[in-house]
Backbone as CSV, one residue per row, in Angstrom:
resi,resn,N_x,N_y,N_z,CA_x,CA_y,CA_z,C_x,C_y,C_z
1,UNK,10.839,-10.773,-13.496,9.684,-10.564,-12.647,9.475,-9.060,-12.474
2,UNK,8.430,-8.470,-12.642,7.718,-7.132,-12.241,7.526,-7.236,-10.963
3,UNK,8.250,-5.965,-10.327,7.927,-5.839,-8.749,6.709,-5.990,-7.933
4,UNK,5.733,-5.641,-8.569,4.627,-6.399,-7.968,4.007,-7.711,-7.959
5,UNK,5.069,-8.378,-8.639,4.996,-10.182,-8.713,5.657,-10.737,-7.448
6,UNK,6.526,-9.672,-6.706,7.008,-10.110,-5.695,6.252,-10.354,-4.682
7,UNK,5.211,-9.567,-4.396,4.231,-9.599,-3.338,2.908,-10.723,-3.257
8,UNK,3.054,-11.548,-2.391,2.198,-12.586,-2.582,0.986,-12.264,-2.496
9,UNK,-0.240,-12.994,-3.639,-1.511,-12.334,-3.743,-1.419,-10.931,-4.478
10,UNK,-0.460,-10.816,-5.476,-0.720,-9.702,-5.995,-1.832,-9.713,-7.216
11,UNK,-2.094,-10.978,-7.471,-2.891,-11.492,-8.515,-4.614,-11.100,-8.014
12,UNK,-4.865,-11.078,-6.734,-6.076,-10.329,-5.880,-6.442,-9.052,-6.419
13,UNK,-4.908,-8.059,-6.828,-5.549,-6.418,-6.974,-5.429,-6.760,-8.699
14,UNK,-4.826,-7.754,-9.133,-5.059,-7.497,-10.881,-6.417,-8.135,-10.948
15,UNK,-6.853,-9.217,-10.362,-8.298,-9.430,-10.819,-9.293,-8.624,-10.595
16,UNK,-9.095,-7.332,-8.949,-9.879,-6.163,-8.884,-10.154,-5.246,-9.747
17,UNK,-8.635,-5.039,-10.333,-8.784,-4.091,-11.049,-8.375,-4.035,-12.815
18,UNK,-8.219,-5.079,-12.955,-7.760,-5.667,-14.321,-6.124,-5.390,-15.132
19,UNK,-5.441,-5.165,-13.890,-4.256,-4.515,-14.193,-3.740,-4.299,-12.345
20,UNK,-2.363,-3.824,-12.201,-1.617,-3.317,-11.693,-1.166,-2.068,-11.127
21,UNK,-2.389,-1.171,-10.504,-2.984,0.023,-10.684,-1.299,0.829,-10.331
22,UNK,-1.693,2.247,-10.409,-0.268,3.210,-9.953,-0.576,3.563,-8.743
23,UNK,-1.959,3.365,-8.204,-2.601,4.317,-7.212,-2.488,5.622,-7.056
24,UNK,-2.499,6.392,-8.204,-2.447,7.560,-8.388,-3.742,8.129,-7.795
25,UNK,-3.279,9.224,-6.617,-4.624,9.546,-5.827,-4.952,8.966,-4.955
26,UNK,-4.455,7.671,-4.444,-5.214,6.996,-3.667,-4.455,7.336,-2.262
27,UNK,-4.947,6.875,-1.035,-5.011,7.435,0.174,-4.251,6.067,0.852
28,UNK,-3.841,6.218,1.969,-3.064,5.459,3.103,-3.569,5.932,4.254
29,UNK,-4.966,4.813,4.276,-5.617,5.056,5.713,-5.491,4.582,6.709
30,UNK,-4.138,3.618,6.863,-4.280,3.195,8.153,-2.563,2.778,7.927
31,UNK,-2.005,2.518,8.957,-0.808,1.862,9.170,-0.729,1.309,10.578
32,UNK,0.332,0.018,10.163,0.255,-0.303,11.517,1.952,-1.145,11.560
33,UNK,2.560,-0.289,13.029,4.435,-0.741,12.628,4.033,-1.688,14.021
34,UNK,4.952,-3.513,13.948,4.744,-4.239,14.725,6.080,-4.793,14.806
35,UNK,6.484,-5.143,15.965,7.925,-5.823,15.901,7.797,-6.876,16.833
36,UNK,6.534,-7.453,17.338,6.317,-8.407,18.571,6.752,-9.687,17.704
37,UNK,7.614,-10.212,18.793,8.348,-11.242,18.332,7.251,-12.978,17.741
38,UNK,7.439,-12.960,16.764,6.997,-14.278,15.991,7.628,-15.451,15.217
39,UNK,9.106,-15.485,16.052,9.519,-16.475,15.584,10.305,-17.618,16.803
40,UNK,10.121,-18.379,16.760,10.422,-19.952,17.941,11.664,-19.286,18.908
41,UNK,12.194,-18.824,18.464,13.983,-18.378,19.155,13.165,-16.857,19.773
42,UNK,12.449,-16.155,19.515,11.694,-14.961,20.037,11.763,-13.879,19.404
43,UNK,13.139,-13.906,18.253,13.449,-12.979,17.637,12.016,-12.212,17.130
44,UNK,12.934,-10.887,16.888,11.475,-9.693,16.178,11.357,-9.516,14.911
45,UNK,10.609,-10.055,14.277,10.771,-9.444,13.056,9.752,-8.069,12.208
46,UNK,10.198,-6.778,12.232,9.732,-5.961,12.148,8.740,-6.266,11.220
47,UNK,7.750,-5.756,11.135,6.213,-5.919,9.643,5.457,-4.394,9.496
48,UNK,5.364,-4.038,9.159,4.420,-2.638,8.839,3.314,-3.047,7.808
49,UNK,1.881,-3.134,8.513,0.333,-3.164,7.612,-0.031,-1.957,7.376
50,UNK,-0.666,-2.090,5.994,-0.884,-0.520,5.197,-2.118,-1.087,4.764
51,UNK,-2.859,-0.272,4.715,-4.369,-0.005,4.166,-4.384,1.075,3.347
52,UNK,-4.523,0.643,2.055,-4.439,1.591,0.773,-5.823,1.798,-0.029
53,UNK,-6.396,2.805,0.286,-7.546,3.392,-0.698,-6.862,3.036,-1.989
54,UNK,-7.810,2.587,-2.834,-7.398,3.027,-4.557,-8.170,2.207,-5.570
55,UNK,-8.275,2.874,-6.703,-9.672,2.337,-7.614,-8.536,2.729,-9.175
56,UNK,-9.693,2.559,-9.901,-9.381,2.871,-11.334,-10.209,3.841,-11.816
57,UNK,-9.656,5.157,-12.132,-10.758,6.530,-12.950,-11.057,6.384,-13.985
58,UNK,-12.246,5.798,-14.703,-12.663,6.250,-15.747,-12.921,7.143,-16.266
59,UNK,-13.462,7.431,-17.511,-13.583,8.900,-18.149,-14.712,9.862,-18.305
60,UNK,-15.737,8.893,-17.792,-17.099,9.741,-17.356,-16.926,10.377,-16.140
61,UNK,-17.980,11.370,-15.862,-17.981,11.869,-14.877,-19.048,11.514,-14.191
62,UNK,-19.190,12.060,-13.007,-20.419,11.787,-11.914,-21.026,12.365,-12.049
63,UNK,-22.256,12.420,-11.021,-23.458,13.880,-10.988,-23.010,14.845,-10.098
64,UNK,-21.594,14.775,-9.660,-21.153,15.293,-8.825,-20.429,16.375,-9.435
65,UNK,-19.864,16.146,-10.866,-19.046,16.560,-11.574,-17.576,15.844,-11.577
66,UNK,-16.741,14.960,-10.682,-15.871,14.297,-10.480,-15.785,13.272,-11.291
67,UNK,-14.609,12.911,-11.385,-14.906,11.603,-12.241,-14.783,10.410,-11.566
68,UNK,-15.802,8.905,-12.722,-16.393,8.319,-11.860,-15.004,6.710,-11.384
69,UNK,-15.047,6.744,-10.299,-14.287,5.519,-9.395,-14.449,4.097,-9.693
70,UNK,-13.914,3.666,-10.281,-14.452,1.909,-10.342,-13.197,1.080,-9.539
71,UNK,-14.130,0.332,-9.309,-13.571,-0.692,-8.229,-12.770,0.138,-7.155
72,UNK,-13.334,1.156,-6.576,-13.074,1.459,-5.239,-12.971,0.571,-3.885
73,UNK,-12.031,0.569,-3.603,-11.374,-0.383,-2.893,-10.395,-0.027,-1.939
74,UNK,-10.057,-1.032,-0.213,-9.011,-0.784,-0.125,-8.312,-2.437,0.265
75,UNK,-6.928,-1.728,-0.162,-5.874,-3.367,-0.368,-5.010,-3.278,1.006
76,UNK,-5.088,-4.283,1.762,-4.586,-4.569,2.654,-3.074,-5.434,2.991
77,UNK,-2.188,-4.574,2.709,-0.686,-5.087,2.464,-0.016,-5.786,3.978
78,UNK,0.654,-6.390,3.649,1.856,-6.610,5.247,3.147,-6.828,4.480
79,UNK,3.698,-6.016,5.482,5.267,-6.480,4.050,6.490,-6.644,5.774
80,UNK,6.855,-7.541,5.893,7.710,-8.019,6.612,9.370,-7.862,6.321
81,UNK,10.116,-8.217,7.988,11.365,-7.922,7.885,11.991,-6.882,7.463
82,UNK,11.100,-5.413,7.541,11.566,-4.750,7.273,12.653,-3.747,7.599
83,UNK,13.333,-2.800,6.867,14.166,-1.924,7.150,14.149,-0.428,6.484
84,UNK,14.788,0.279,6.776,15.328,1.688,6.566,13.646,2.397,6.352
85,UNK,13.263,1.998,7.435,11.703,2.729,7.434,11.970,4.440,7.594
86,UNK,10.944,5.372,6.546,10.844,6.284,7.409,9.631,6.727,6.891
87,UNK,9.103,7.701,7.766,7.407,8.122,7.505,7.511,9.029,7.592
88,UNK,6.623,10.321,7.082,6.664,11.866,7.263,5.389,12.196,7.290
89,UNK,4.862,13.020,7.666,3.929,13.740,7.473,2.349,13.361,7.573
90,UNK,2.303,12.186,8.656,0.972,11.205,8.508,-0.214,12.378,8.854
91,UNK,-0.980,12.356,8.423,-2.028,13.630,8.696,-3.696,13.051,8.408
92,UNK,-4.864,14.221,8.086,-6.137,14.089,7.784,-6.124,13.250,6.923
93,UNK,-5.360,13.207,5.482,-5.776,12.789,4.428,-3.884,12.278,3.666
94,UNK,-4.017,11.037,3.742,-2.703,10.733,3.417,-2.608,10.264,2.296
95,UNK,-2.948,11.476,0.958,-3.094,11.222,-0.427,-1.707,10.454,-1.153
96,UNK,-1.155,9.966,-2.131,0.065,9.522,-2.365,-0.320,10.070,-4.228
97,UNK,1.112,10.241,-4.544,0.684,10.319,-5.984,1.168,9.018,-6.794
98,UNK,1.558,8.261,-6.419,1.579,6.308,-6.502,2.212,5.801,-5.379
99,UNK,2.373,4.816,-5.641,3.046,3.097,-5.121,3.884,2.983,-6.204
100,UNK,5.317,3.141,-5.396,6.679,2.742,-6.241,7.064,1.765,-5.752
101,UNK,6.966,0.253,-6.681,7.837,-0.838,-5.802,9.231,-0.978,-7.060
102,UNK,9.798,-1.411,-6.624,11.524,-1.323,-7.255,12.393,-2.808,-6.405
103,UNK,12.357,-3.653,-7.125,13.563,-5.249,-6.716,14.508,-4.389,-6.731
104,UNK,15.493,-5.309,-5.794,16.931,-4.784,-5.181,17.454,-6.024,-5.354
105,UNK,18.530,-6.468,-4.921,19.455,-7.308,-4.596,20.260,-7.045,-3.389
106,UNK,20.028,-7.971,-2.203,20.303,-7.822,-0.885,21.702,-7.581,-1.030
107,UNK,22.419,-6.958,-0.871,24.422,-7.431,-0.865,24.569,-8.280,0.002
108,UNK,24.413,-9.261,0.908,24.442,-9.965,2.022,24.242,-11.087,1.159
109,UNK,23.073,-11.201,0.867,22.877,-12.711,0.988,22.290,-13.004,-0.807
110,UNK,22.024,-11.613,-1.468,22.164,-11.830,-3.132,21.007,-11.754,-3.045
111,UNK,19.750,-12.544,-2.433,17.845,-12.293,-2.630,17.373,-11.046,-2.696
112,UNK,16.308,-11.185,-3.597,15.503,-10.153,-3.704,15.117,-9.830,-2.442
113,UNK,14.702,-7.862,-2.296,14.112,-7.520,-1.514,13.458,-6.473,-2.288
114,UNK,12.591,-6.039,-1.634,11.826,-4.972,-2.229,11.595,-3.660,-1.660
115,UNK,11.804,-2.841,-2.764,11.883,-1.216,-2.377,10.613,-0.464,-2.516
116,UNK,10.258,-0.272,-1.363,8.010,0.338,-1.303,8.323,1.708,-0.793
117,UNK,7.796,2.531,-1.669,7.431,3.713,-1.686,6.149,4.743,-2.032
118,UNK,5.991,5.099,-0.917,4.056,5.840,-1.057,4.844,7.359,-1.547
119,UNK,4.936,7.738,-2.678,5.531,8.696,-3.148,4.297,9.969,-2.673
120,UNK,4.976,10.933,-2.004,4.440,12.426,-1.958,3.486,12.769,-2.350
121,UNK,2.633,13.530,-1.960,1.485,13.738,-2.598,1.322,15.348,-1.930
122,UNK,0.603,15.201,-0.647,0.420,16.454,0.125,0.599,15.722,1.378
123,UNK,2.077,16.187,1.659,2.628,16.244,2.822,2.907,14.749,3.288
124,UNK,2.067,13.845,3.141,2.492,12.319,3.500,3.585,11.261,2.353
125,UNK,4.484,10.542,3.066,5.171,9.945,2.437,5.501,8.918,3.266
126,UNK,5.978,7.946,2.815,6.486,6.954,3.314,7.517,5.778,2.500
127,UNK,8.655,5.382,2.537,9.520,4.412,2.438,10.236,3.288,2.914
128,UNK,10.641,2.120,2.534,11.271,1.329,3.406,11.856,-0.028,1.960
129,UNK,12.262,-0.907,3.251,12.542,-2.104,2.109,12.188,-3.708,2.941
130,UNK,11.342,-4.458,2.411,10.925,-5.677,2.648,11.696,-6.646,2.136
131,UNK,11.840,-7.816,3.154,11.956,-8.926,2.684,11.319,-10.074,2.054
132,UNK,9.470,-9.472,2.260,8.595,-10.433,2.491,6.979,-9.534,2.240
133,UNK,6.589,-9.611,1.279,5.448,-8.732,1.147,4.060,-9.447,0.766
134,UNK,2.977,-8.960,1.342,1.942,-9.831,0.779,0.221,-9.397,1.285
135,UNK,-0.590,-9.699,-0.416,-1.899,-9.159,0.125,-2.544,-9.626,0.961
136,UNK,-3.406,-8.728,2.213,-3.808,-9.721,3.261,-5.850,-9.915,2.748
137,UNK,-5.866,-8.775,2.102,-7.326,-8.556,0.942,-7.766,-7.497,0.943
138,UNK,-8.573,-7.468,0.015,-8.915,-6.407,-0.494,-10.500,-6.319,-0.465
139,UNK,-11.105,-5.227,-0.262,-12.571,-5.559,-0.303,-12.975,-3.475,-0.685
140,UNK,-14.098,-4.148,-1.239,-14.753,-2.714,-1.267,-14.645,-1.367,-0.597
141,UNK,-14.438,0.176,-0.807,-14.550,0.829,0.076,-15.542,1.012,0.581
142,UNK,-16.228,1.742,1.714,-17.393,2.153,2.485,-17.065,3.113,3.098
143,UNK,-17.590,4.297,2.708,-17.254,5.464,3.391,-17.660,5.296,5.284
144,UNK,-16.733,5.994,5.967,-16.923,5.795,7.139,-17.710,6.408,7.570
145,UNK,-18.375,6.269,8.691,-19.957,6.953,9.178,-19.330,8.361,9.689
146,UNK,-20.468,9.225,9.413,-19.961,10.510,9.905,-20.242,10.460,11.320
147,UNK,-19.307,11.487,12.211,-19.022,11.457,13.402,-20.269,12.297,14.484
148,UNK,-19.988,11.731,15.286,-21.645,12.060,16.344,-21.296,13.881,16.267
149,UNK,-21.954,14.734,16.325,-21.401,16.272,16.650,-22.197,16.070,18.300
């Protein structure tokens, strides 16, 4: 299995984008760390939601001069039970230069878990490891309205 077979609904961003993108360039606009308890006994089980800008660059350019974006999009992850979180540098623009996922083998209990990494870009990063990952959807980007002055 390819690490992104682990994540349920990963078949959502290959039909977006016809492939398994790197997200090279793409942005991490939102996060969200939750530990409110959701299970019968009350226990917590940690989850962190990520909202990931990211498209596929083709080789034309724009009228802008840039080159042009297809299937601009953002993918809406939840990856549960997680651990060894850490975040750095959340700022204006939380560019990544990919999405590293990497299978592990729990030593405990032998199951897969998965190793997610928003690799460096400028200044933002982020890592951790899931037990439980999965797309919540994906839909078009829309630039956000500019702000009242």
């Amino acid at each position: 299995m390819q690490a992104h077979e682990f994540i349920e609904g990963h078949e959502l961003v290959i039909a977006r984008f016809g492939l398994w993108p790197s997200f090279h360039d793409g942005e991490v606009l939102r996060i969200i760390l939750d530990r409110s308890p959701r299970v019968p006994d009350g226990a917590s089980i940690p989850s962190v939601e990520v909202h990931l800008r990211g498209w596929i660059m083709g080789p034309e350019l724009a009228e802008d001069g840039h080159y042009k974006l297809h299937n601009d999009s953002v993918i809406r992850f939840l990856f549960e039970d997680i651990s060894e979180f850490e975040l750095e540098g959340f700022n204006q623009q939380n560019v990544v230069t990919s999405l590293n996922l990497e299978l592990r083998d729990e030593p405990q209990s032998g199951a897969n878990v998965l190793h997610v990494e928003f690799e460096h870009c400028y200044q933002f990063c982020c890592a951790f490891i899931a037990r439980w990952a999965k797309v919540v959807d994906i839909r078009p980007y829309a630039e956000p309205p500019a702000s009242l002055a």
